[in-house]
Coordinates of C-alpha atoms in Angstrom, one line a residue:
Chain A
X1 CA -0.2 -0.2 -0.3
X2 CA 2.9 2.0 0.7
X3 CA 4.4 1.1 -2.3
X4 CA 1.2 2.1 -4.2
X5 CA 0.5 5.6 -2.5
X6 CA 4.3 6.5 -3.6
X7 CA 4.1 5.6 -6.8
X8 CA 0.8 8.0 -7.5
X9 CA 3.4 10.4 -5.9
X10 CA 5.8 10.6 -8.2
X11 CA 3.6 9.8 -11.5
X12 CA 2.7 13.5 -10.4
X13 CA 5.1 14.8 -8.7
X14 CA 5.4 18.0 -8.4
X15 CA 1.6 17.9 -8.5
X16 CA -1.7 18.0 -5.5
X17 CA -3.1 14.7 -5.4
X18 CA -6.1 15.0 -2.9
X19 CA -6.1 12.5 -0.1
X20 CA -10.0 11.8 -1.3
X21 CA -7.9 10.7 -4.2
X22 CA -5.9 8.2 -3.2
X23 CA -8.4 7.4 0.0
X24 CA -10.5 6.0 -3.5
X25 CA -8.0 5.0 -6.0
X26 CA -6.2 2.3 -3.2
X27 CA -9.2 1.3 -1.7
X28 CA -8.3 2.9 1.9
X29 CA -9.5 5.0 4.3
X30 CA -8.4 8.8 4.5
X31 CA -6.8 8.0 8.1
X32 CA -4.4 4.8 6.7
X33 CA -3.5 7.6 3.5
X34 CA -2.2 9.5 6.4
X35 CA -0.6 7.2 8.6
X36 CA 1.4 6.0 5.0
X37 CA 2.4 9.7 4.3
X38 CA 3.2 9.9 7.6
X39 CA 6.1 7.3 7.5
X40 CA 7.1 8.2 3.7
X41 CA 8.1 11.0 5.5
X42 CA 10.3 9.4 7.7
X43 CA 11.7 7.0 5.1
X44 CA 12.4 11.1 3.6
X45 CA 10.2 11.5 1.2
X46 CA 9.8 15.4 1.4
X47 CA 5.9 15.4 0.6
X48 CA 3.9 18.5 1.1
X49 CA 0.3 18.2 2.8
X50 CA -1.8 21.0 2.0
X51 CA -5.3 20.7 4.1
X52 CA -7.4 21.2 0.7
X53 CA -5.0 20.5 -1.7
X54 CA -4.1 16.8 -0.5
X55 CA -0.5 15.8 -0.9
X56 CA 2.3 16.5 -3.4
X57 CA 5.9 14.6 -3.2
X58 CA 8.4 17.4 -3.3
X59 CA 11.4 15.6 -3.1
X60 CA 12.3 12.0 -3.5
X61 CA 13.9 10.4 -0.6
X62 CA 18.1 10.3 -0.4
X63 CA 17.7 7.0 1.4
X64 CA 19.1 3.7 0.1
X65 CA 15.3 2.3 0.5
X66 CA 14.9 -1.1 -1.5
X67 CA 12.1 0.7 -3.7
X68 CA 14.9 3.0 -4.9
X69 CA 17.2 1.0 -4.8
X70 CA 15.7 -1.6 -7.6
X71 CA 14.1 0.9 -9.6
X72 CA 17.4 1.7 -10.8
X73 CA 19.3 -1.8 -10.8
X74 CA 19.9 -3.4 -13.9
X75 CA 21.4 -6.5 -12.5
X76 CA 20.0 -10.1 -12.4
X77 CA 20.9 -11.4 -9.4
X78 CA 23.1 -9.0 -7.3
X79 CA 20.5 -6.8 -5.3
X80 CA 17.2 -9.0 -6.0
X81 CA 16.7 -9.7 -1.9
X82 CA 17.9 -6.6 -0.1
X83 CA 17.7 -5.9 3.8
X84 CA 17.7 -2.1 4.6
X85 CA 18.5 -0.9 7.9
X86 CA 18.4 2.4 9.1
X87 CA 21.3 1.5 11.2
X88 CA 23.0 -1.6 12.2
X89 CA 26.1 -3.1 14.2
X90 CA 27.8 -4.1 10.9
X91 CA 26.1 -4.8 7.7
X92 CA 28.5 -7.8 7.3
X93 CA 27.5 -9.4 10.6
X94 CA 23.9 -8.8 9.3
X95 CA 24.9 -10.6 6.4
X96 CA 26.8 -13.2 7.7
X97 CA 23.7 -14.5 9.3
X98 CA 21.4 -14.5 6.4
X99 CA 24.1 -16.5 4.5
X100 CA 24.4 -18.9 7.3
X101 CA 20.3 -19.0 7.0
X102 CA 20.6 -19.8 4.0
X103 CA 19.6 -16.3 1.9
X104 CA 19.6 -16.6 -1.5
X105 CA 23.1 -15.7 -3.4
X106 CA 23.5 -12.2 -4.4
X107 CA 21.5 -11.1 -1.4
X108 CA 22.4 -7.3 0.2
X109 CA 22.2 -5.7 3.4
X110 CA 22.4 -2.0 3.5
X111 CA 22.2 0.4 6.2
X112 CA 22.2 4.4 6.5
X113 CA 25.1 3.6 9.3
X114 CA 26.8 1.6 11.5
X115 CA 27.4 1.5 14.7
X116 CA 30.3 -0.8 14.4
X117 CA 31.3 -0.5 11.0
X118 CA 34.6 -2.9 10.4
X119 CA 37.5 -2.6 8.2
X120 CA 40.0 -5.3 8.1
X121 CA 41.7 -7.0 11.2
X122 CA 38.7 -5.7 13.2
X123 CA 39.7 -2.3 12.4
X124 CA 36.5 0.4 12.7
X125 CA 34.7 2.1 9.8
X126 CA 33.6 5.5 9.8
X127 CA 30.0 5.0 8.7
X128 CA 27.8 8.0 9.4
X129 CA 24.4 8.7 8.8
X130 CA 23.1 9.2 5.4
X131 CA 26.9 10.1 4.0
X132 CA 28.2 7.2 2.4
X133 CA 26.8 3.8 1.1
X134 CA 27.7 0.7 3.6
X135 CA 26.7 -2.1 2.1
X136 CA 27.9 -5.6 2.2
X137 CA 26.7 -8.5 -0.5
X138 CA 26.5 -12.7 -0.1
X139 CA 27.9 -14.8 -2.3
X140 CA 28.2 -18.5 -3.1
X141 CA 31.2 -18.4 -5.4
X142 CA 31.8 -22.5 -6.7
X143 CA 35.9 -21.5 -5.8
X144 CA 37.6 -23.5 -3.5
X145 CA 38.8 -21.5 0.4
X146 CA 42.8 -20.5 -1.5
X147 CA 40.7 -18.5 -4.5
X148 CA 38.7 -16.3 -1.8
X149 CA 41.8 -13.8 -1.5
X150 CA 41.3 -13.3 -5.6
X151 CA 37.1 -12.1 -4.1
X152 CA 38.5 -9.5 -2.7
X153 CA 40.8 -8.2 -6.0
X154 CA 37.5 -8.7 -8.3
X155 CA 35.6 -6.3 -5.9
X156 CA 37.6 -4.2 -6.1
X157 CA 38.0 -4.4 -9.9
X158 CA 34.2 -3.6 -10.2
X159 CA 33.8 -1.0 -7.5
X160 CA 36.5 0.9 -9.1
X161 CA 34.7 0.7 -12.5
X162 CA 31.2 1.7 -11.3
X163 CA 32.7 4.9 -9.4
X164 CA 34.7 6.1 -12.4
X165 CA 32.1 5.3 -14.8
X166 CA 29.1 7.3 -12.5
X167 CA 31.5 9.8 -11.2
X168 CA 33.9 10.7 -13.5
X169 CA 37.1 10.8 -10.8
X170 CA 39.9 9.0 -11.6
X171 CA 40.5 6.8 -8.8
X172 CA 42.8 3.8 -8.3
X173 CA 43.5 0.5 -7.1
X174 CA 45.9 0.5 -4.2
X175 CA 47.0 -3.3 -3.0
X176 CA 45.3 -5.2 -2.1
X177 CA 41.5 -3.5 -2.4
X178 CA 41.5 -0.1 -1.6
X179 CA 40.2 2.2 -3.7
X180 CA 42.0 5.8 -4.1
X181 CA 41.3 9.2 -4.9
X182 CA 44.5 11.7 -4.7
X183 CA 46.2 9.4 -2.4
X184 CA 43.3 8.8 0.2
X185 CA 40.9 6.3 0.8
X186 CA 37.4 6.4 -0.8
X187 CA 36.6 2.5 0.0
X188 CA 37.3 0.0 1.7
X189 CA 36.4 -3.3 1.4
X190 CA 36.1 -6.3 4.1
X191 CA 35.8 -9.3 2.3
X192 CA 34.7 -12.3 5.1
X193 CA 33.7 -16.1 4.2
X194 CA 32.9 -19.5 6.2
X195 CA 34.4 -22.5 4.2
X196 CA 35.5 -26.0 4.7
X197 CA 38.6 -26.7 3.2
X198 CA 37.0 -28.2 0.4
X199 CA 34.7 -25.2 -0.9
X200 CA 33.2 -22.1 0.2
X201 CA 30.3 -22.2 2.2
X202 CA 29.4 -18.5 1.3
X203 CA 31.4 -15.1 0.9
X204 CA 29.9 -12.0 2.3
X205 CA 31.9 -8.6 0.6
X206 CA 30.9 -6.2 2.6
X207 CA 32.2 -2.0 1.3
X208 CA 32.6 1.6 2.9
X209 CA 32.4 3.6 0.2
X210 CA 33.0 7.6 1.0
X211 CA 29.8 8.7 -0.8
X212 CA 29.4 12.3 1.1
X213 CA 30.8 13.0 3.5
X214 CA 32.3 16.3 4.2
X215 CA 34.4 16.3 7.0
X216 CA 36.2 13.4 9.2
X217 CA 37.4 12.5 12.7
X218 CA 41.0 13.7 13.0
X219 CA 42.2 10.3 13.2
X220 CA 41.9 10.1 9.3
X221 CA 41.5 13.4 8.2
X222 CA 44.5 13.6 6.7
X223 CA 44.6 9.7 4.8
X224 CA 40.1 9.7 3.8
X225 CA 37.9 11.6 1.7
X226 CA 35.2 11.2 -0.1
X227 CA 33.2 11.1 -3.4
X228 CA 31.8 14.5 -3.0
X229 CA 35.5 16.0 -1.9
X230 CA 36.8 14.6 -5.3
X231 CA 33.8 16.1 -7.1
X232 CA 32.8 18.8 -6.0
X233 CA 28.8 16.7 -5.8
X234 CA 26.6 15.3 -4.5
X235 CA 26.7 12.0 -5.4
X236 CA 23.2 10.0 -5.6
X237 CA 24.3 7.2 -3.4
X238 CA 21.3 5.1 -5.0
X239 CA 22.5 5.3 -9.0
X240 CA 25.9 4.6 -7.5
X241 CA 25.0 1.1 -5.8
X242 CA 23.0 0.1 -8.5
X243 CA 26.2 0.8 -11.2
X244 CA 28.4 -1.1 -8.4
X245 CA 25.8 -4.1 -7.9
X246 CA 26.2 -3.8 -11.7
X247 CA 29.6 -4.3 -12.3
X248 CA 30.2 -6.6 -9.1
X249 CA 28.2 -9.1 -11.5
X250 CA 30.1 -8.0 -14.5
X251 CA 33.2 -9.4 -13.1
X252 CA 32.1 -12.1 -11.3
X253 CA 30.1 -13.4 -14.0
X254 CA 33.3 -13.0 -15.9
X255 CA 35.5 -14.3 -13.4
X256 CA 33.1 -17.8 -13.4
X257 CA 33.7 -18.3 -17.1
X258 CA 37.6 -17.1 -18.0
X259 CA 39.0 -17.3 -14.4
X260 CA 40.2 -15.0 -11.9
X261 CA 43.2 -13.7 -14.6
X262 CA 40.6 -11.8 -16.8
X263 CA 40.0 -9.9 -14.1
X264 CA 43.4 -9.5 -12.9
X265 CA 43.8 -8.0 -16.1
X266 CA 41.7 -4.7 -14.9
X267 CA 43.0 -5.0 -11.9
X268 CA 46.4 -4.0 -13.0
X269 CA 45.3 -1.2 -15.2
X270 CA 43.6 0.5 -12.2
X271 CA 46.2 -0.3 -9.7
X272 CA 48.2 2.9 -8.4
X273 CA 50.7 -0.2 -6.9
X274 CA 52.1 -1.9 -9.4
X275 CA 55.3 0.7 -10.6
X276 CA 55.5 2.1 -7.6
X277 CA 58.4 2.0 -4.8
X278 CA 56.7 0.2 -1.6
X279 CA 58.0 -0.5 2.1
X280 CA 56.5 -3.6 3.1
X281 CA 55.9 -4.1 7.0
X282 CA 55.1 -7.9 7.3
X283 CA 55.3 -9.3 10.7
X284 CA 59.0 -10.8 11.1
X285 CA 61.0 -8.2 8.8
X286 CA 60.4 -5.2 6.5
X287 CA 61.4 -4.4 3.6
X288 CA 61.4 -1.8 0.7
X289 CA 61.6 -2.6 -3.5
X290 CA 59.3 -2.3 -6.6
X291 CA 55.9 -3.3 -6.8
X292 CA 56.1 -5.0 -10.2
X293 CA 53.1 -7.5 -10.3
X294 CA 50.6 -9.4 -8.9
X295 CA 51.1 -13.2 -9.5
X296 CA 48.2 -16.2 -10.3
X297 CA 47.0 -15.9 -6.7
X298 CA 46.4 -12.7 -5.9
X299 CA 49.7 -11.6 -3.8
X300 CA 51.6 -8.4 -4.4
X301 CA 55.4 -9.2 -6.4
X302 CA 58.0 -7.3 -5.6
X303 CA 61.3 -6.3 -6.6
X304 CA 63.9 -6.0 -4.4
X305 CA 68.0 -5.9 -4.7
X306 CA 67.5 -9.8 -2.9
X307 CA 65.0 -10.7 -5.8
X308 CA 61.8 -11.0 -6.0
X309 CA 59.3 -11.2 -3.1
X310 CA 55.9 -12.6 -2.5
X311 CA 53.4 -10.7 -0.7
X312 CA 50.1 -11.8 0.4
X313 CA 47.0 -10.4 1.5
X314 CA 47.2 -10.3 5.8
X315 CA 51.1 -10.9 5.8
X316 CA 52.4 -7.0 5.5
X317 CA 50.7 -3.8 4.9
X318 CA 52.4 -1.2 2.4
X319 CA 53.2 2.2 2.6
X320 CA 53.7 4.6 0.0
X321 CA 57.6 5.8 -0.1
X322 CA 56.6 9.0 -1.5
X323 CA 53.1 9.4 1.3
Chain B
X1 CA 26.6 -31.8 44.2
X2 CA 26.2 -34.2 41.9
X3 CA 29.6 -34.3 41.2
X4 CA 30.4 -34.4 45.0
X5 CA 28.0 -37.2 45.4
X6 CA 29.9 -39.0 42.6
X7 CA 32.8 -38.2 43.8
X8 CA 32.2 -39.9 47.0
X9 CA 30.5 -43.1 45.4
X10 CA 33.8 -43.2 43.5
X11 CA 35.9 -43.2 45.8
X12 CA 34.4 -46.1 47.6
X13 CA 33.8 -47.8 44.1
X14 CA 32.5 -51.3 44.8
X15 CA 31.0 -50.4 48.5
X16 CA 27.6 -49.2 50.2
X17 CA 27.4 -46.2 51.2
X18 CA 24.5 -45.3 53.1
X19 CA 21.8 -42.7 52.3
X20 CA 22.4 -41.1 55.0
X21 CA 25.5 -41.0 54.6
X22 CA 25.6 -38.9 51.6
X23 CA 22.8 -36.6 53.2
X24 CA 24.7 -36.2 56.6
X25 CA 28.3 -35.5 54.4
X26 CA 27.5 -33.3 51.6
X27 CA 25.0 -31.5 54.3
X28 CA 21.9 -31.9 52.2
X29 CA 18.6 -33.9 52.3
X30 CA 18.1 -37.7 51.5
X31 CA 15.7 -36.6 48.8
X32 CA 17.6 -34.8 47.1
X33 CA 20.3 -37.3 47.4
X34 CA 18.1 -39.9 45.4
X35 CA 17.3 -37.1 43.1
X36 CA 21.1 -36.6 41.7
X37 CA 21.4 -40.3 41.6
X38 CA 18.6 -41.1 39.8
X39 CA 20.3 -38.2 37.5
X40 CA 23.4 -40.0 37.8
X41 CA 21.7 -43.1 36.6
X42 CA 20.4 -41.3 33.7
X43 CA 23.9 -40.3 32.7
X44 CA 24.6 -44.3 32.4
X45 CA 26.5 -44.6 35.7
X46 CA 25.6 -48.2 37.1
X47 CA 24.7 -47.0 40.3
X48 CA 22.8 -50.2 43.2
X49 CA 20.7 -48.9 45.4
X50 CA 19.8 -51.1 48.4
X51 CA 17.2 -50.6 50.7
X52 CA 19.1 -50.9 54.0
X53 CA 23.3 -50.8 52.8
X54 CA 22.9 -47.7 50.4
X55 CA 24.0 -46.6 47.1
X56 CA 27.5 -48.5 45.2
X57 CA 28.6 -47.1 41.9
X58 CA 29.1 -50.6 40.1
X59 CA 30.3 -49.5 36.9
X60 CA 31.2 -46.1 35.5
X61 CA 30.0 -44.3 32.5
X62 CA 30.3 -45.4 29.0
X63 CA 29.4 -41.7 28.0
X64 CA 31.8 -39.0 26.9
X65 CA 30.1 -36.5 30.4
X66 CA 33.0 -33.4 30.5
X67 CA 34.0 -35.0 33.9
X68 CA 35.4 -38.6 32.7
X69 CA 36.6 -36.2 29.7
X70 CA 38.5 -33.8 32.5
X71 CA 39.7 -36.6 34.4
X72 CA 42.1 -38.2 32.0
X73 CA 43.1 -35.1 30.4
X74 CA 46.2 -34.2 29.6
X75 CA 46.4 -30.8 27.4
X76 CA 46.4 -27.8 28.8
X77 CA 44.2 -25.9 26.4
X78 CA 42.4 -28.1 25.2
X79 CA 39.1 -29.4 26.4
X80 CA 39.1 -27.0 28.9
X81 CA 35.8 -26.1 27.9
X82 CA 33.3 -28.9 27.0
X83 CA 30.2 -28.3 25.8
X84 CA 28.2 -32.1 26.0
X85 CA 25.0 -33.5 24.2
X86 CA 23.5 -37.4 24.3
X87 CA 22.5 -35.7 20.9
X88 CA 23.0 -32.3 18.9
X89 CA 22.2 -32.0 14.3
X90 CA 25.9 -31.8 14.3
X91 CA 28.5 -30.6 16.8
X92 CA 30.0 -28.7 14.0
X93 CA 27.0 -26.2 13.9
X94 CA 27.6 -26.3 17.8
X95 CA 30.8 -25.4 17.4
X96 CA 30.7 -23.0 15.2
X97 CA 28.0 -21.6 16.9
X98 CA 30.0 -21.1 20.1
X99 CA 32.7 -19.7 18.2
X100 CA 30.7 -17.0 16.5
X101 CA 29.8 -16.1 20.0
X102 CA 33.3 -15.7 21.2
X103 CA 34.1 -18.7 23.1
X104 CA 38.0 -19.9 24.3
X105 CA 40.2 -21.3 21.7
X106 CA 40.5 -24.9 22.6
X107 CA 36.6 -24.9 23.3
X108 CA 35.3 -28.5 22.8
X109 CA 31.8 -29.8 21.6
X110 CA 30.9 -33.3 22.3
X111 CA 28.1 -35.6 21.2
X112 CA 26.7 -39.0 21.7
X113 CA 25.3 -39.3 17.8
X114 CA 24.7 -36.5 15.6
X115 CA 21.0 -36.2 13.6
X116 CA 22.8 -34.7 10.7
X117 CA 26.3 -35.5 11.5
X118 CA 27.9 -33.9 7.5
X119 CA 31.6 -35.2 6.4
X120 CA 33.4 -32.9 4.0
X121 CA 31.5 -31.3 0.8
X122 CA 28.1 -32.3 2.6
X123 CA 27.6 -35.4 2.9
X124 CA 26.3 -37.6 5.3
X125 CA 28.3 -39.2 8.6
X126 CA 26.5 -42.0 10.5
X127 CA 27.2 -41.1 14.0
X128 CA 24.8 -43.7 16.1
X129 CA 24.5 -43.1 19.9
X130 CA 27.1 -44.2 22.3
X131 CA 29.1 -46.0 19.9
X132 CA 31.7 -43.9 18.3
X133 CA 33.7 -40.1 19.0
X134 CA 31.3 -36.9 17.6
X135 CA 33.6 -34.0 18.3
X136 CA 34.4 -30.9 17.3
X137 CA 37.0 -28.5 18.1
X138 CA 37.6 -24.7 17.8
X139 CA 40.8 -23.3 17.3
X140 CA 41.9 -19.8 16.6
X141 CA 45.0 -19.7 14.7
X142 CA 47.4 -17.2 13.6
X143 CA 47.3 -18.4 10.1
X144 CA 45.9 -16.9 7.1
X145 CA 43.4 -18.5 4.9
X146 CA 45.4 -20.1 2.4
X147 CA 46.9 -21.8 5.4
X148 CA 43.8 -23.5 6.7
X149 CA 44.1 -26.8 4.5
X150 CA 47.1 -27.8 5.6
X151 CA 45.2 -27.4 9.8
X152 CA 43.4 -30.7 8.0
X153 CA 46.6 -33.1 7.5
X154 CA 47.6 -31.7 11.2
X155 CA 44.9 -32.9 12.4
X156 CA 44.9 -35.7 10.5
X157 CA 48.3 -36.5 12.2
X158 CA 47.6 -35.8 15.7
X159 CA 44.3 -37.9 15.9
X160 CA 46.3 -40.8 14.1
X161 CA 49.1 -40.8 16.1
X162 CA 46.7 -41.4 19.1
X163 CA 44.5 -44.0 18.1
X164 CA 47.7 -45.7 17.4
X165 CA 49.2 -44.7 20.9
X166 CA 46.0 -46.3 22.8
X167 CA 45.0 -49.3 20.7
X168 CA 48.6 -50.2 18.8
X169 CA 46.2 -50.5 15.9
X170 CA 48.2 -49.7 12.7
X171 CA 46.3 -47.1 11.2
X172 CA 47.4 -44.7 8.0
X173 CA 46.1 -41.6 6.9
X174 CA 44.7 -41.3 3.1
X175 CA 45.6 -37.6 1.4
X176 CA 44.4 -35.3 2.7
X177 CA 42.7 -36.7 6.1
X178 CA 41.1 -39.5 6.5
X179 CA 42.2 -42.1 9.5
X180 CA 42.2 -45.7 7.7
X181 CA 42.5 -49.3 8.9
X182 CA 43.1 -51.9 6.3
X183 CA 41.9 -49.7 3.6
X184 CA 38.7 -48.9 5.5
X185 CA 37.8 -45.8 6.9
X186 CA 38.1 -45.5 11.2
X187 CA 38.4 -41.2 11.4
X188 CA 36.2 -38.8 8.8
X189 CA 37.6 -35.1 9.4
X190 CA 35.6 -31.9 8.5
X191 CA 37.7 -28.5 9.1
X192 CA 35.6 -25.1 8.5
X193 CA 36.5 -21.8 9.0
X194 CA 35.3 -18.6 9.2
X195 CA 38.6 -16.2 7.9
X196 CA 39.0 -12.9 6.3
X197 CA 41.0 -12.1 3.6
X198 CA 43.4 -11.1 6.2
X199 CA 42.6 -13.5 9.1
X200 CA 41.1 -16.6 10.1
X201 CA 38.5 -15.6 12.3
X202 CA 38.4 -19.3 13.9
X203 CA 38.7 -23.1 12.8
X204 CA 36.5 -25.6 14.0
X205 CA 37.9 -29.6 13.2
X206 CA 35.0 -31.9 13.4
X207 CA 36.2 -35.8 13.6
X208 CA 33.7 -38.7 13.4
X209 CA 35.7 -41.5 15.1
X210 CA 34.5 -44.8 14.5
X211 CA 35.2 -46.0 17.9
X212 CA 33.0 -49.3 18.6
X213 CA 30.5 -49.8 16.1
X214 CA 30.1 -53.5 15.1
X215 CA 27.8 -53.1 11.9
X216 CA 27.4 -50.3 9.6
X217 CA 24.6 -48.9 7.2
X218 CA 24.8 -51.1 3.9
X219 CA 25.6 -47.9 1.6
X220 CA 29.2 -47.8 3.9
X221 CA 29.3 -51.7 4.5
X222 CA 32.2 -51.8 2.0
X223 CA 34.7 -48.8 3.2
X224 CA 33.8 -48.2 6.7
X225 CA 34.7 -50.3 9.9
X226 CA 35.8 -49.6 13.7
X227 CA 38.4 -49.9 16.3
X228 CA 36.5 -52.1 17.8
X229 CA 36.5 -54.0 15.0
X230 CA 40.2 -53.8 14.3
X231 CA 41.4 -54.5 17.7
X232 CA 38.4 -56.9 18.9
X233 CA 38.0 -55.0 21.8
X234 CA 35.9 -52.4 23.5
X235 CA 37.7 -49.3 23.2
X236 CA 37.4 -46.3 26.1
X237 CA 35.9 -43.3 24.4
X238 CA 37.1 -41.1 27.1
X239 CA 40.4 -42.1 27.4
X240 CA 41.1 -42.0 23.7
X241 CA 39.2 -38.5 22.7
X242 CA 41.7 -37.0 25.9
X243 CA 44.6 -38.5 23.9
X244 CA 43.6 -37.0 20.5
X245 CA 42.8 -34.0 22.6
X246 CA 47.0 -34.4 23.6
X247 CA 48.3 -34.9 20.5
X248 CA 46.5 -32.4 18.4
X249 CA 47.4 -30.0 21.6
X250 CA 51.4 -31.3 20.5
X251 CA 50.6 -30.9 16.5
X252 CA 49.1 -27.2 17.0
X253 CA 51.9 -26.0 19.4
X254 CA 54.4 -27.3 17.0
X255 CA 53.6 -26.0 13.9
X256 CA 52.8 -22.5 15.6
X257 CA 56.8 -22.8 17.3
X258 CA 58.3 -24.9 13.6
X259 CA 55.4 -24.2 10.4
X260 CA 53.7 -26.7 8.9
X261 CA 56.8 -28.6 7.7
X262 CA 57.4 -30.3 10.7
X263 CA 54.3 -31.9 10.6
X264 CA 53.8 -32.5 7.5
X265 CA 57.2 -35.2 7.9
X266 CA 55.0 -37.1 10.4
X267 CA 52.1 -36.6 8.0
X268 CA 54.5 -38.6 5.0
X269 CA 55.6 -41.6 7.3
X270 CA 52.2 -42.2 8.2
X271 CA 50.7 -41.4 5.0
X272 CA 48.9 -44.3 3.1
X273 CA 48.5 -42.5 -0.1
X274 CA 52.4 -41.4 -1.0
X275 CA 53.8 -44.1 -3.3
X276 CA 50.6 -45.8 -4.0
X277 CA 49.0 -45.4 -8.0
X278 CA 45.9 -43.4 -7.4
X279 CA 43.5 -42.0 -10.0
X280 CA 41.8 -38.8 -10.0
X281 CA 38.8 -37.4 -10.6
X282 CA 38.4 -33.8 -11.3
X283 CA 35.9 -31.2 -12.3
X284 CA 37.2 -31.5 -15.7
X285 CA 39.3 -34.3 -16.3
X286 CA 40.9 -37.4 -15.0
X287 CA 44.1 -39.3 -14.8
X288 CA 46.5 -41.5 -12.8
X289 CA 49.6 -41.3 -11.5
X290 CA 52.0 -42.2 -8.9
X291 CA 51.5 -40.4 -5.6
X292 CA 55.0 -39.1 -4.9
X293 CA 54.8 -36.5 -2.0
X294 CA 52.9 -33.4 -0.6
X295 CA 53.9 -29.7 -1.5
X296 CA 53.9 -26.3 0.9
X297 CA 50.3 -25.8 0.7
X298 CA 49.6 -29.3 1.6
X299 CA 48.3 -29.9 -2.2
X300 CA 49.2 -33.7 -3.1
X301 CA 52.1 -34.4 -5.9
X302 CA 50.9 -36.9 -8.3
X303 CA 53.8 -38.0 -11.3
X304 CA 52.1 -39.1 -14.9
X305 CA 53.5 -39.0 -18.2
X306 CA 52.9 -35.9 -19.1
X307 CA 54.7 -35.0 -15.7
X308 CA 53.7 -33.9 -12.1
X309 CA 50.5 -32.8 -11.3
X310 CA 49.8 -30.9 -8.6
X311 CA 45.6 -31.7 -7.0
X312 CA 44.8 -29.5 -4.4
X313 CA 41.9 -30.6 -1.3
X314 CA 38.2 -30.2 -3.4
X315 CA 39.5 -30.5 -6.6
X316 CA 39.4 -34.2 -6.8
X317 CA 38.7 -37.5 -4.7
X318 CA 40.5 -39.6 -5.2
X319 CA 40.8 -44.2 -5.8
X320 CA 43.9 -46.2 -5.1
X321 CA 44.0 -48.8 -8.3
X322 CA 44.1 -51.6 -6.1
X323 CA 40.4 -50.7 -4.6

């Protein structure tokens, strides 16, 4: 019913429809109409109510509501099932619960804010209300757990492509899967999985996309930025999310048809790590060298005076010599 | 209170203690004593009740009760927290729930029977009441998910060593982690994990140990056996489980101190796969060859006419040419 009222309002965007007409057309009471209008307002739709003329939609919501996302969706699997939360502890946690309970592949969890948004290795992720795209997607890939690290490179390619297409900014991928603009982080990706040794049960890819924030907490002010700061414009989160889902689905389909190498080629092109001097801070030793390539496992290959070192996600943090 | 009554009965094993004495010593009512005795009987303790003489423990329980396990425990971490179930859907499922809720490393889940015991790749596992050791242990290893497949080889070494020590039968390891006696399966291991790309959250190693079954369903009658059939004797499940936990802890500690290669040496020695002609049935192709070694990832190396093929868990099932 709420969706039906919204559709009528959208169809007449900017023009009034009387409560009587809504009530008559949809065969509900005037009180019910009024309650739904109130709920739509709470969902961020700007609806003007005029005592005589009725209701008019002045501005669409800026929330990442399932109906709004679905209106822009071009992907066939990703985003067919959407779980929306104004606030959640972490979209990855919700998605893991759904996945463990058997939700279909492609299910997404979207939140306006995360109370305990998480980055890699239990680091926090700043997730203020309505300012970013905080979402997670459930995949059930036919890979083994040894392939899971490559999923994270695949995800980086998908989101980077979608961002550059929608916003026109020139973002790049910092190994393994941060998306940077002008040396500052725009997107973080946290991939988690449940697996047997033989097969993946599910993978949850969580993304924190700094869309429209204008400022950041002091701890990350020097290293983070947003697409709004990069473009000077507010970014439509709904359009960007739909595009990200489409591009993720593209790379995921390509990997299943042609293997990871097909997507690694794009990763190399969009990488801002390859060809750069990096310093590796590992568990046991530190070293510097030239990042020359990634190998078939998605490991970063670094040319040092002693030869080529192979660096796997988790082993190290990488710093750029010119940062 | 129940434990205290049991201790007094055990201390006087075979001799009667009057209800009055129990009641007086432990400062509880005669009715309470009687209720605890009844509960102990339900737990499988054979307690004789004489109207005049009182109670005597005739036979210890054959259940895998936490107190019984702890009485034999020599491991310092594994088995310090024990969750016991007469029946459970699957010990791995219970252990995964506990692990996700933050249980300490080394926590074990033990069941007398599993309603939906699982083997690898969602195959079932025959888990009749009281006949086997159906348990799972939670580890939180400091490895990456790429190392998780090696955990399963490590687990095989631990359990194989414990079985051979306790029972004296000569079991061996079929790659990657089945324990066989005389060509038939005695133990299956199902390792599952929750991980980020960078770090393992937890690993659950589940084992199904065919201890005292005398017969099997027809589907597995030709390929399964039990330790009781192998030795001609009933095996003490409590003693064997305590030994398995001790040996698992040994190999786990060794791996953390000296790396997986230190345990792979034992795996090679106890393997019944290496040096054998095997047929590999893969997703896309089948081939035969001589199993010559495992590599640093735990992959099986198979020498064929075309060269050495590398086989990872999950890619294949292996059949022996003489079976």
